[in-house]
Amino acid sequence: MTWAGIVLAALGLVFTTEVSVADEKAAVTWHPAKPRVGDVAWVLVKDVLDTATVEGSVDGKPLTFFPYAGGHAALFGVDLETKPGTHAWRVGVIEPGREPRSAQGRVTIVRRDFHVERLTLPNTMVDLDPETERRAVAEGKQLATLYRTITPERFWRGKFTTPVGAAGAGTGFGSRRIINGQPRSPHSGSDFAAPKGTPVVAVNAGKVVLVAEFFFPGRLVVLDHGLGLYTVYFHLDTIGVAEGERVERGQTLGTVGATGRATGPHLHFGAQVAGARVDPTTLLGLPLID
Ligand SMILES: [Zn+2]
């Protein structure tokens, strides 16, 4: 580097420092303060007008904010394969008539031990012929693409409700599965055992974005709740909603079945936040009220 370059670099450094010193700091809180792997957490930026533009990221992945409780909030999904430890976040606020504000820090993601589950299934459901394999891969990609699509409008409001009444809490999220002796991808949802024909309801308001019959999930419904939040309902026996339909919290989507790869009648319920596979039971426990 030339002397001129060094001087310019030094000036740049001074300039950058001055800008960040002039910045007023945004007040940011994490809920919970130390999320576990698989949790749905939320970030609150306090004292921000509804009309403000708030943006931010965790590990460079964008957060999608919405006006909430006199500030702006965003959900953050800790994917079930996230490395525990500290992860960098940043937030920026632009508000009319006020200096831009920003804040940054690190959030600690706490480890969580998942069960190892050994399953024995008919070989025809495990060792797929090439055509079925291609079909299953294509269906998986279709779902992954859908989950990464962020609808700019928030459809959900307030508390989430359980997808099957009286079935208790779901089980098996994050289980490392060994099927017929071979390790498979971790279980990305929660299973609710219930008799065939039990009504399955929307856990919150949303839009039906997919009704299909896929190889592993069987008959399925995917709901888009907006701002990157999706919930999925697999192995259904019957489906009573159509793609494009808006649904309310508690509205019946269909009934419990054993379609696709299922050892018996149950609902596989899953949730995704901006493509992160999260424990849907932590979504049901979200304390946001509005
Ligand atoms: Zn399942």
mmCIF file of N, CA, C and O in Angstrom, residues 164-256:
data_model
loop_
_atom_site.group_PDB
_atom_site.id
_atom_site.type_symbol
_atom_site.label_atom_id
_atom_site.label_comp_id
_atom_site.label_asym_id
_atom_site.label_seq_id
_atom_site.Cartn_x
_atom_site.Cartn_y
_atom_site.Cartn_z
ATOM 1 N N VAL A 164 -54.121 -30.496 17.273
ATOM 2 C CA VAL A 164 -55.104 -31.559 17.542
ATOM 3 C C VAL A 164 -55.493 -31.491 19.017
ATOM 4 O O VAL A 164 -54.650 -31.668 19.895
ATOM 5 N N GLY A 165 -56.775 -31.219 19.282
ATOM 6 C CA GLY A 165 -57.240 -31.087 20.659
ATOM 7 C C GLY A 165 -57.084 -32.396 21.415
ATOM 8 O O GLY A 165 -57.205 -33.468 20.833
ATOM 9 N N ALA A 166 -56.771 -32.307 22.703
ATOM 10 C CA ALA A 166 -56.729 -33.461 23.618
ATOM 11 C C ALA A 166 -55.690 -34.521 23.246
ATOM 12 O O ALA A 166 -55.694 -35.606 23.804
ATOM 13 N N ALA A 167 -54.792 -34.215 22.313
ATOM 14 C CA ALA A 167 -53.781 -35.208 21.939
ATOM 15 C C ALA A 167 -52.498 -35.032 22.752
ATOM 16 O O ALA A 167 -51.547 -35.770 22.591
ATOM 17 N N GLY A 168 -52.491 -34.059 23.684
ATOM 18 C CA GLY A 168 -51.288 -33.809 24.484
ATOM 19 C C GLY A 168 -50.228 -33.105 23.670
ATOM 20 O O GLY A 168 -50.498 -32.653 22.548
ATOM 21 N N ALA A 169 -49.029 -33.026 24.244
ATOM 22 C CA ALA A 169 -47.931 -32.360 23.558
ATOM 23 C C ALA A 169 -47.362 -33.299 22.506
ATOM 24 O O ALA A 169 -47.376 -34.512 22.676
ATOM 25 N N GLY A 170 -46.871 -32.728 21.422
ATOM 26 C CA GLY A 170 -46.242 -33.546 20.389
ATOM 27 C C GLY A 170 -44.900 -34.077 20.868
ATOM 28 O O GLY A 170 -44.327 -33.564 21.822
ATOM 29 N N THR A 171 -44.418 -35.102 20.215
ATOM 30 C CA THR A 171 -43.140 -35.694 20.615
ATOM 31 C C THR A 171 -42.223 -35.890 19.408
ATOM 32 O O THR A 171 -42.667 -35.894 18.264
ATOM 33 N N GLY A 172 -40.961 -36.087 19.715
ATOM 34 C CA GLY A 172 -40.009 -36.559 18.700
ATOM 35 C C GLY A 172 -39.300 -35.501 17.903
ATOM 36 O O GLY A 172 -38.538 -35.831 16.990
ATOM 37 N N PHE A 173 -39.468 -34.199 18.242
ATOM 38 C CA PHE A 173 -38.770 -33.179 17.459
ATOM 39 C C PHE A 173 -37.260 -33.368 17.596
ATOM 40 O O PHE A 173 -36.742 -33.531 18.691
ATOM 41 N N GLY A 174 -36.580 -33.304 16.465
ATOM 42 C CA GLY A 174 -35.117 -33.347 16.452
ATOM 43 C C GLY A 174 -34.509 -34.725 16.591
ATOM 44 O O GLY A 174 -33.287 -34.865 16.553
ATOM 45 N N SER A 175 -35.352 -35.757 16.757
ATOM 46 C CA SER A 175 -34.813 -37.115 16.919
ATOM 47 C C SER A 175 -33.887 -37.465 15.771
ATOM 48 O O SER A 175 -34.215 -37.235 14.609
ATOM 49 N N ARG A 176 -32.731 -38.014 16.133
ATOM 50 C CA ARG A 176 -31.830 -38.516 15.110
ATOM 51 C C ARG A 176 -32.318 -39.912 14.805
ATOM 52 O O ARG A 176 -32.318 -40.776 15.690
ATOM 53 N N ARG A 177 -32.798 -40.121 13.607
ATOM 54 C CA ARG A 177 -33.460 -41.374 13.294
ATOM 55 C C ARG A 177 -32.555 -42.386 12.617
ATOM 56 O O ARG A 177 -31.833 -42.051 11.691
ATOM 57 N N ILE A 178 -32.638 -43.590 13.121
ATOM 58 C CA ILE A 178 -31.923 -44.699 12.495
ATOM 59 C C ILE A 178 -32.993 -45.658 12.007
ATOM 60 O O ILE A 178 -33.701 -46.281 12.805
ATOM 61 N N ILE A 179 -33.170 -45.691 10.692
ATOM 62 C CA ILE A 179 -34.230 -46.510 10.106
ATOM 63 C C ILE A 179 -33.614 -47.761 9.494
ATOM 64 O O ILE A 179 -32.739 -47.660 8.632
ATOM 65 N N ASN A 180 -34.075 -48.895 9.958
ATOM 66 C CA ASN A 180 -33.544 -50.199 9.526
ATOM 67 C C ASN A 180 -32.011 -50.210 9.577
ATOM 68 O O ASN A 180 -31.351 -50.680 8.663
ATOM 69 N N GLY A 181 -31.485 -49.615 10.650
ATOM 70 C CA GLY A 181 -30.041 -49.643 10.881
ATOM 71 C C GLY A 181 -29.267 -48.536 10.197
ATOM 72 O O GLY A 181 -28.055 -48.436 10.365
ATOM 73 N N GLN A 182 -29.951 -47.673 9.393
ATOM 74 C CA GLN A 182 -29.232 -46.616 8.673
ATOM 75 C C GLN A 182 -29.616 -45.230 9.186
ATOM 76 O O GLN A 182 -30.803 -44.919 9.287
ATOM 77 N N PRO A 183 -28.603 -44.361 9.513
ATOM 78 C CA PRO A 183 -28.925 -43.017 9.988
ATOM 79 C C PRO A 183 -29.596 -42.179 8.897
ATOM 80 O O PRO A 183 -29.174 -42.200 7.744
ATOM 81 N N ARG A 184 -30.661 -41.480 9.260
ATOM 82 C CA ARG A 184 -31.419 -40.638 8.314
ATOM 83 C C ARG A 184 -31.440 -39.206 8.840
ATOM 84 O O ARG A 184 -31.003 -38.941 9.952
ATOM 85 N N SER A 185 -32.030 -38.300 8.041
ATOM 86 C CA SER A 185 -32.070 -36.901 8.477
ATOM 87 C C SER A 185 -32.926 -36.779 9.744
ATOM 88 O O SER A 185 -33.873 -37.540 9.935
ATOM 89 N N PRO A 186 -32.585 -35.795 10.626
ATOM 90 C CA PRO A 186 -33.315 -35.655 11.882
ATOM 91 C C PRO A 186 -34.792 -35.339 11.661
ATOM 92 O O PRO A 186 -35.161 -34.758 10.641
ATOM 93 N N HIS A 187 -35.601 -35.728 12.616
ATOM 94 C CA HIS A 187 -37.056 -35.519 12.533
ATOM 95 C C HIS A 187 -37.361 -34.044 12.746
ATOM 96 O O HIS A 187 -37.128 -33.497 13.822
ATOM 97 N N SER A 188 -37.891 -33.385 11.702
ATOM 98 C CA SER A 188 -38.014 -31.928 11.747
ATOM 99 C C SER A 188 -39.362 -31.445 12.272
ATOM 100 O O SER A 188 -39.622 -30.249 12.272
ATOM 101 N N GLY A 189 -40.210 -32.358 12.743
ATOM 102 C CA GLY A 189 -41.502 -31.931 13.285
ATOM 103 C C GLY A 189 -41.773 -32.599 14.605
ATOM 104 O O GLY A 189 -40.882 -33.192 15.217
ATOM 105 N N SER A 190 -43.026 -32.490 15.022
ATOM 106 C CA SER A 190 -43.455 -33.067 16.275
ATOM 107 C C SER A 190 -44.668 -33.947 15.960
ATOM 108 O O SER A 190 -45.533 -33.541 15.192
ATOM 109 N N ASP A 191 -44.695 -35.161 16.531
ATOM 110 C CA ASP A 191 -45.781 -36.096 16.205
ATOM 111 C C ASP A 191 -46.843 -36.106 17.293
ATOM 112 O O ASP A 191 -46.533 -36.232 18.478
ATOM 113 N N PHE A 192 -48.098 -35.977 16.860
ATOM 114 C CA PHE A 192 -49.237 -36.006 17.779
ATOM 115 C C PHE A 192 -50.052 -37.263 17.480
ATOM 116 O O PHE A 192 -50.688 -37.353 16.432
ATOM 117 N N ALA A 193 -49.998 -38.237 18.391
ATOM 118 C CA ALA A 193 -50.770 -39.461 18.197
ATOM 119 C C ALA A 193 -52.248 -39.167 18.451
ATOM 120 O O ALA A 193 -52.591 -38.523 19.439
ATOM 121 N N ALA A 194 -53.096 -39.585 17.530
ATOM 122 C CA ALA A 194 -54.544 -39.378 17.669
ATOM 123 C C ALA A 194 -55.241 -40.361 16.746
ATOM 124 O O ALA A 194 -54.674 -40.765 15.722
ATOM 125 N N PRO A 195 -56.471 -40.786 17.101
ATOM 126 C CA PRO A 195 -57.174 -41.731 16.234
ATOM 127 C C PRO A 195 -57.447 -41.134 14.853
ATOM 128 O O PRO A 195 -57.627 -39.920 14.710
ATOM 129 N N LYS A 196 -57.473 -42.022 13.872
ATOM 130 C CA LYS A 196 -57.821 -41.624 12.504
ATOM 131 C C LYS A 196 -59.170 -40.898 12.534
ATOM 132 O O LYS A 196 -60.092 -41.333 13.224
ATOM 133 N N GLY A 197 -59.251 -39.779 11.826
ATOM 134 C CA GLY A 197 -60.503 -39.026 11.761
ATOM 135 C C GLY A 197 -60.573 -37.858 12.727
ATOM 136 O O GLY A 197 -61.477 -37.023 12.620
ATOM 137 N N THR A 198 -59.600 -37.761 13.655
ATOM 138 C CA THR A 198 -59.577 -36.623 14.590
ATOM 139 C C THR A 198 -59.337 -35.327 13.803
ATOM 140 O O THR A 198 -58.432 -35.276 12.970
ATOM 141 N N PRO A 199 -60.141 -34.278 14.063
ATOM 142 C CA PRO A 199 -59.931 -33.029 13.323
ATOM 143 C C PRO A 199 -58.556 -32.408 13.597
ATOM 144 O O PRO A 199 -58.070 -32.437 14.723
ATOM 145 N N VAL A 200 -57.956 -31.865 12.542
ATOM 146 C CA VAL A 200 -56.677 -31.137 12.622
ATOM 147 C C VAL A 200 -56.991 -29.682 12.303
ATOM 148 O O VAL A 200 -57.649 -29.402 11.299
ATOM 149 N N VAL A 201 -56.544 -28.774 13.175
ATOM 150 C CA VAL A 201 -56.898 -27.367 12.980
ATOM 151 C C VAL A 201 -55.671 -26.491 12.727
ATOM 152 O O VAL A 201 -54.557 -26.844 13.108
ATOM 153 N N ALA A 202 -55.921 -25.329 12.120
ATOM 154 C CA ALA A 202 -54.867 -24.333 11.880
ATOM 155 C C ALA A 202 -54.435 -23.763 13.231
ATOM 156 O O ALA A 202 -55.286 -23.375 14.035
ATOM 157 N N VAL A 203 -53.114 -23.711 13.493
ATOM 158 C CA VAL A 203 -52.633 -23.230 14.791
ATOM 159 C C VAL A 203 -52.712 -21.709 14.916
ATOM 160 O O VAL A 203 -52.629 -21.166 16.021
ATOM 161 N N ASN A 204 -52.879 -21.036 13.784
ATOM 162 C CA ASN A 204 -53.042 -19.582 13.796
ATOM 163 C C ASN A 204 -53.568 -19.184 12.411
ATOM 164 O O ASN A 204 -53.668 -20.024 11.516
ATOM 165 N N ALA A 205 -53.918 -17.923 12.257
ATOM 166 C CA ALA A 205 -54.426 -17.458 10.969
ATOM 167 C C ALA A 205 -53.328 -17.538 9.912
ATOM 168 O O ALA A 205 -52.151 -17.337 10.202
ATOM 169 N N GLY A 206 -53.735 -17.865 8.704
ATOM 170 C CA GLY A 206 -52.758 -17.979 7.625
ATOM 171 C C GLY A 206 -53.442 -18.214 6.299
ATOM 172 O O GLY A 206 -54.660 -18.061 6.166
ATOM 173 N N LYS A 207 -52.624 -18.599 5.335
ATOM 174 C CA LYS A 207 -53.112 -18.846 3.986
ATOM 175 C C LYS A 207 -52.663 -20.248 3.579
ATOM 176 O O LYS A 207 -51.505 -20.613 3.804
ATOM 177 N N VAL A 208 -53.573 -21.033 3.014
ATOM 178 C CA VAL A 208 -53.223 -22.373 2.532
ATOM 179 C C VAL A 208 -52.389 -22.197 1.264
ATOM 180 O O VAL A 208 -52.888 -21.689 0.268
ATOM 181 N N VAL A 209 -51.111 -22.604 1.334
ATOM 182 C CA VAL A 209 -50.261 -22.416 0.156
ATOM 183 C C VAL A 209 -49.934 -23.728 -0.540
ATOM 184 O O VAL A 209 -49.424 -23.723 -1.665
ATOM 185 N N LEU A 210 -50.202 -24.860 0.124
ATOM 186 C CA LEU A 210 -49.990 -26.136 -0.547
ATOM 187 C C LEU A 210 -50.921 -27.205 0.013
ATOM 188 O O LEU A 210 -51.028 -27.378 1.227
ATOM 189 N N VAL A 211 -51.605 -27.885 -0.910
ATOM 190 C CA VAL A 211 -52.387 -29.087 -0.599
ATOM 191 C C VAL A 211 -51.879 -30.124 -1.582
ATOM 192 O O VAL A 211 -51.894 -29.891 -2.791
ATOM 193 N N ALA A 212 -51.342 -31.230 -1.069
ATOM 194 C CA ALA A 212 -50.730 -32.201 -1.977
ATOM 195 C C ALA A 212 -50.716 -33.583 -1.350
ATOM 196 O O ALA A 212 -51.052 -33.756 -0.174
ATOM 197 N N GLU A 213 -50.322 -34.570 -2.173
ATOM 198 C CA GLU A 213 -50.065 -35.904 -1.646
ATOM 199 C C GLU A 213 -48.646 -36.272 -2.060
ATOM 200 O O GLU A 213 -48.382 -36.534 -3.229
ATOM 201 N N PHE A 214 -47.732 -36.246 -1.086
ATOM 202 C CA PHE A 214 -46.315 -36.501 -1.328
ATOM 203 C C PHE A 214 -45.939 -37.872 -0.780
ATOM 204 O O PHE A 214 -46.623 -38.421 0.066
ATOM 205 N N PHE A 215 -44.801 -38.382 -1.244
ATOM 206 C CA PHE A 215 -44.410 -39.753 -0.908
ATOM 207 C C PHE A 215 -44.220 -39.957 0.599
ATOM 208 O O PHE A 215 -44.865 -40.811 1.194
ATOM 209 N N PHE A 216 -43.347 -39.182 1.241
ATOM 210 C CA PHE A 216 -43.114 -39.343 2.682
ATOM 211 C C PHE A 216 -44.217 -38.692 3.522
ATOM 212 O O PHE A 216 -44.753 -39.323 4.420
ATOM 213 N N PRO A 217 -44.579 -37.441 3.248
ATOM 214 C CA PRO A 217 -45.573 -36.767 4.108
ATOM 215 C C PRO A 217 -47.013 -37.234 3.886
ATOM 216 O O PRO A 217 -47.875 -36.924 4.695
ATOM 217 N N GLY A 218 -47.297 -37.954 2.804
ATOM 218 C CA GLY A 218 -48.669 -38.339 2.500
ATOM 219 C C GLY A 218 -49.504 -37.116 2.166
ATOM 220 O O GLY A 218 -48.987 -36.136 1.606
ATOM 221 N N ARG A 219 -50.798 -37.148 2.518
ATOM 222 C CA ARG A 219 -51.658 -35.974 2.259
ATOM 223 C C ARG A 219 -51.255 -34.873 3.224
ATOM 224 O O ARG A 219 -51.172 -35.093 4.429
ATOM 225 N N LEU A 220 -51.029 -33.694 2.653
ATOM 226 C CA LEU A 220 -50.468 -32.622 3.482
ATOM 227 C C LEU A 220 -51.092 -31.269 3.180
ATOM 228 O O LEU A 220 -51.621 -31.038 2.090
ATOM 229 N N VAL A 221 -50.990 -30.407 4.196
ATOM 230 C CA VAL A 221 -51.387 -29.008 4.062
ATOM 231 C C VAL A 221 -50.226 -28.162 4.580
ATOM 232 O O VAL A 221 -49.644 -28.490 5.614
ATOM 233 N N VAL A 222 -49.870 -27.107 3.836
ATOM 234 C CA VAL A 222 -48.894 -26.137 4.325
ATOM 235 C C VAL A 222 -49.593 -24.793 4.455
ATOM 236 O O VAL A 222 -50.266 -24.342 3.524
ATOM 237 N N LEU A 223 -49.442 -24.163 5.636
ATOM 238 C CA LEU A 223 -49.986 -22.822 5.857
ATOM 239 C C LEU A 223 -48.857 -21.802 5.896
ATOM 240 O O LEU A 223 -47.832 -22.026 6.536
ATOM 241 N N ASP A 224 -49.072 -20.684 5.206
ATOM 242 C CA ASP A 224 -48.161 -19.539 5.256
ATOM 243 C C ASP A 224 -48.775 -18.537 6.228
ATOM 244 O O ASP A 224 -49.893 -18.073 6.016
ATOM 245 N N HIS A 225 -48.056 -18.257 7.321
ATOM 246 C CA HIS A 225 -48.555 -17.282 8.309
ATOM 247 C C HIS A 225 -47.970 -15.895 8.056
ATOM 248 O O HIS A 225 -48.232 -14.969 8.809
ATOM 249 N N GLY A 226 -47.153 -15.778 7.016
ATOM 250 C CA GLY A 226 -46.554 -14.498 6.652
ATOM 251 C C GLY A 226 -45.216 -14.270 7.334
ATOM 252 O O GLY A 226 -44.883 -14.922 8.340
ATOM 253 N N LEU A 227 -44.401 -13.379 6.758
ATOM 254 C CA LEU A 227 -43.084 -12.996 7.283
ATOM 255 C C LEU A 227 -42.163 -14.194 7.499
ATOM 256 O O LEU A 227 -41.359 -14.219 8.429
ATOM 257 N N GLY A 228 -42.320 -15.219 6.643
ATOM 258 C CA GLY A 228 -41.393 -16.354 6.694
ATOM 259 C C GLY A 228 -41.797 -17.484 7.625
ATOM 260 O O GLY A 228 -41.074 -18.462 7.752
ATOM 261 N N LEU A 229 -42.956 -17.364 8.285
ATOM 262 C CA LEU A 229 -43.410 -18.437 9.185
ATOM 263 C C LEU A 229 -44.397 -19.368 8.458
ATOM 264 O O LEU A 229 -45.399 -18.909 7.908
ATOM 265 N N TYR A 230 -44.068 -20.668 8.475
ATOM 266 C CA TYR A 230 -44.926 -21.686 7.870
ATOM 267 C C TYR A 230 -45.211 -22.779 8.887
ATOM 268 O O TYR A 230 -44.337 -23.100 9.705
ATOM 269 N N THR A 231 -46.432 -23.379 8.841
ATOM 270 C CA THR A 231 -46.681 -24.607 9.593
ATOM 271 C C THR A 231 -47.162 -25.672 8.609
ATOM 272 O O THR A 231 -47.804 -25.370 7.596
ATOM 273 N N VAL A 232 -46.806 -26.946 8.918
ATOM 274 C CA VAL A 232 -47.123 -28.047 8.006
ATOM 275 C C VAL A 232 -47.836 -29.155 8.759
ATOM 276 O O VAL A 232 -47.577 -29.380 9.940
ATOM 277 N N TYR A 233 -48.732 -29.836 8.065
ATOM 278 C CA TYR A 233 -49.597 -30.867 8.637
ATOM 279 C C TYR A 233 -49.531 -32.073 7.696
ATOM 280 O O TYR A 233 -50.031 -31.997 6.568
ATOM 281 N N PHE A 234 -48.880 -33.162 8.172
ATOM 282 C CA PHE A 234 -48.622 -34.328 7.305
ATOM 283 C C PHE A 234 -49.458 -35.552 7.711
ATOM 284 O O PHE A 234 -49.929 -35.636 8.828
ATOM 285 N N HIS A 235 -49.512 -36.512 6.804
ATOM 286 C CA HIS A 235 -50.159 -37.835 6.985
ATOM 287 C C HIS A 235 -51.673 -37.743 7.143
ATOM 288 O O HIS A 235 -52.298 -38.614 7.749
ATOM 289 N N LEU A 236 -52.287 -36.670 6.636
ATOM 290 C CA LEU A 236 -53.730 -36.469 6.817
ATOM 291 C C LEU A 236 -54.526 -37.547 6.085
ATOM 292 O O LEU A 236 -54.111 -38.051 5.034
ATOM 293 N N ASP A 237 -55.687 -37.884 6.651
ATOM 294 C CA ASP A 237 -56.596 -38.822 5.996
ATOM 295 C C ASP A 237 -57.457 -38.062 4.979
ATOM 296 O O ASP A 237 -57.541 -38.449 3.820
ATOM 297 N N THR A 238 -58.079 -36.976 5.447
ATOM 298 C CA THR A 238 -58.867 -36.132 4.541
ATOM 299 C C THR A 238 -58.408 -34.679 4.674
ATOM 300 O O THR A 238 -57.828 -34.297 5.698
ATOM 301 N N ILE A 239 -58.677 -33.883 3.631
ATOM 302 C CA ILE A 239 -58.336 -32.454 3.631
ATOM 303 C C ILE A 239 -59.575 -31.663 3.239
ATOM 304 O O ILE A 239 -60.241 -32.000 2.255
ATOM 305 N N GLY A 240 -59.883 -30.634 4.022
ATOM 306 C CA GLY A 240 -61.103 -29.859 3.770
ATOM 307 C C GLY A 240 -60.848 -28.421 3.370
ATOM 308 O O GLY A 240 -61.764 -27.593 3.428
ATOM 309 N N VAL A 241 -59.617 -28.102 2.971
ATOM 310 C CA VAL A 241 -59.316 -26.738 2.526
ATOM 311 C C VAL A 241 -58.638 -26.785 1.157
ATOM 312 O O VAL A 241 -58.167 -27.843 0.736
ATOM 313 N N ALA A 242 -58.616 -25.662 0.477
ATOM 314 C CA ALA A 242 -58.026 -25.598 -0.862
ATOM 315 C C ALA A 242 -56.916 -24.554 -0.891
ATOM 316 O O ALA A 242 -56.922 -23.610 -0.096
ATOM 317 N N GLU A 243 -55.970 -24.742 -1.806
ATOM 318 C CA GLU A 243 -54.880 -23.781 -1.974
ATOM 319 C C GLU A 243 -55.433 -22.386 -2.242
ATOM 320 O O GLU A 243 -56.385 -22.236 -3.002
ATOM 321 N N GLY A 244 -54.832 -21.384 -1.617
ATOM 322 C CA GLY A 244 -55.247 -19.997 -1.819
ATOM 323 C C GLY A 244 -56.246 -19.515 -0.771
ATOM 324 O O GLY A 244 -56.458 -18.314 -0.625
ATOM 325 N N GLU A 245 -56.836 -20.476 -0.026
ATOM 326 C CA GLU A 245 -57.849 -20.127 0.974
ATOM 327 C C GLU A 245 -57.196 -19.487 2.206
ATOM 328 O O GLU A 245 -56.137 -19.917 2.636
ATOM 329 N N ARG A 246 -57.857 -18.478 2.781
ATOM 330 C CA ARG A 246 -57.404 -17.902 4.054
ATOM 331 C C ARG A 246 -58.094 -18.655 5.176
ATOM 332 O O ARG A 246 -59.285 -18.937 5.095
ATOM 333 N N VAL A 247 -57.364 -19.012 6.209
ATOM 334 C CA VAL A 247 -57.951 -19.741 7.343
ATOM 335 C C VAL A 247 -57.713 -18.970 8.641
ATOM 336 O O VAL A 247 -56.758 -18.203 8.757
ATOM 337 N N GLU A 248 -58.612 -19.197 9.598
ATOM 338 C CA GLU A 248 -58.495 -18.572 10.910
ATOM 339 C C GLU A 248 -57.888 -19.560 11.885
ATOM 340 O O GLU A 248 -57.908 -20.770 11.641
ATOM 341 N N ARG A 249 -57.390 -19.065 13.014
ATOM 342 C CA ARG A 249 -56.891 -19.952 14.059
ATOM 343 C C ARG A 249 -58.027 -20.872 14.517
ATOM 344 O O ARG A 249 -59.148 -20.416 14.749
ATOM 345 N N GLY A 250 -57.760 -22.176 14.604
ATOM 346 C CA GLY A 250 -58.756 -23.138 15.073
ATOM 347 C C GLY A 250 -59.633 -23.703 13.973
ATOM 348 O O GLY A 250 -60.436 -24.607 14.226
ATOM 349 N N GLN A 251 -59.479 -23.203 12.758
ATOM 350 C CA GLN A 251 -60.290 -23.710 11.644
ATOM 351 C C GLN A 251 -59.810 -25.101 11.221
ATOM 352 O O GLN A 251 -58.608 -25.360 11.139
ATOM 353 N N THR A 252 -60.770 -26.019 10.975
ATOM 354 C CA THR A 252 -60.409 -27.391 10.601
ATOM 355 C C THR A 252 -59.787 -27.421 9.203
ATOM 356 O O THR A 252 -60.331 -26.858 8.257
ATOM 357 N N LEU A 253 -58.630 -28.106 9.123
ATOM 358 C CA LEU A 253 -57.934 -28.252 7.836
ATOM 359 C C LEU A 253 -58.206 -29.616 7.222
ATOM 360 O O LEU A 253 -58.166 -29.786 6.004
ATOM 361 N N GLY A 254 -58.430 -30.609 8.094
ATOM 362 C CA GLY A 254 -58.616 -31.982 7.645
ATOM 363 C C GLY A 254 -58.664 -32.898 8.844
ATOM 364 O O GLY A 254 -58.944 -32.446 9.959
ATOM 365 N N THR A 255 -58.349 -34.188 8.622
ATOM 366 C CA THR A 255 -58.403 -35.148 9.725
ATOM 367 C C THR A 255 -57.126 -35.987 9.782
ATOM 368 O O THR A 255 -56.446 -36.187 8.766
ATOM 369 N N VAL A 256 -56.827 -36.480 10.980
ATOM 370 C CA VAL A 256 -55.644 -37.319 11.215
ATOM 371 C C VAL A 256 -55.753 -38.609 10.408
ATOM 372 O O VAL A 256 -56.820 -39.209 10.302
#
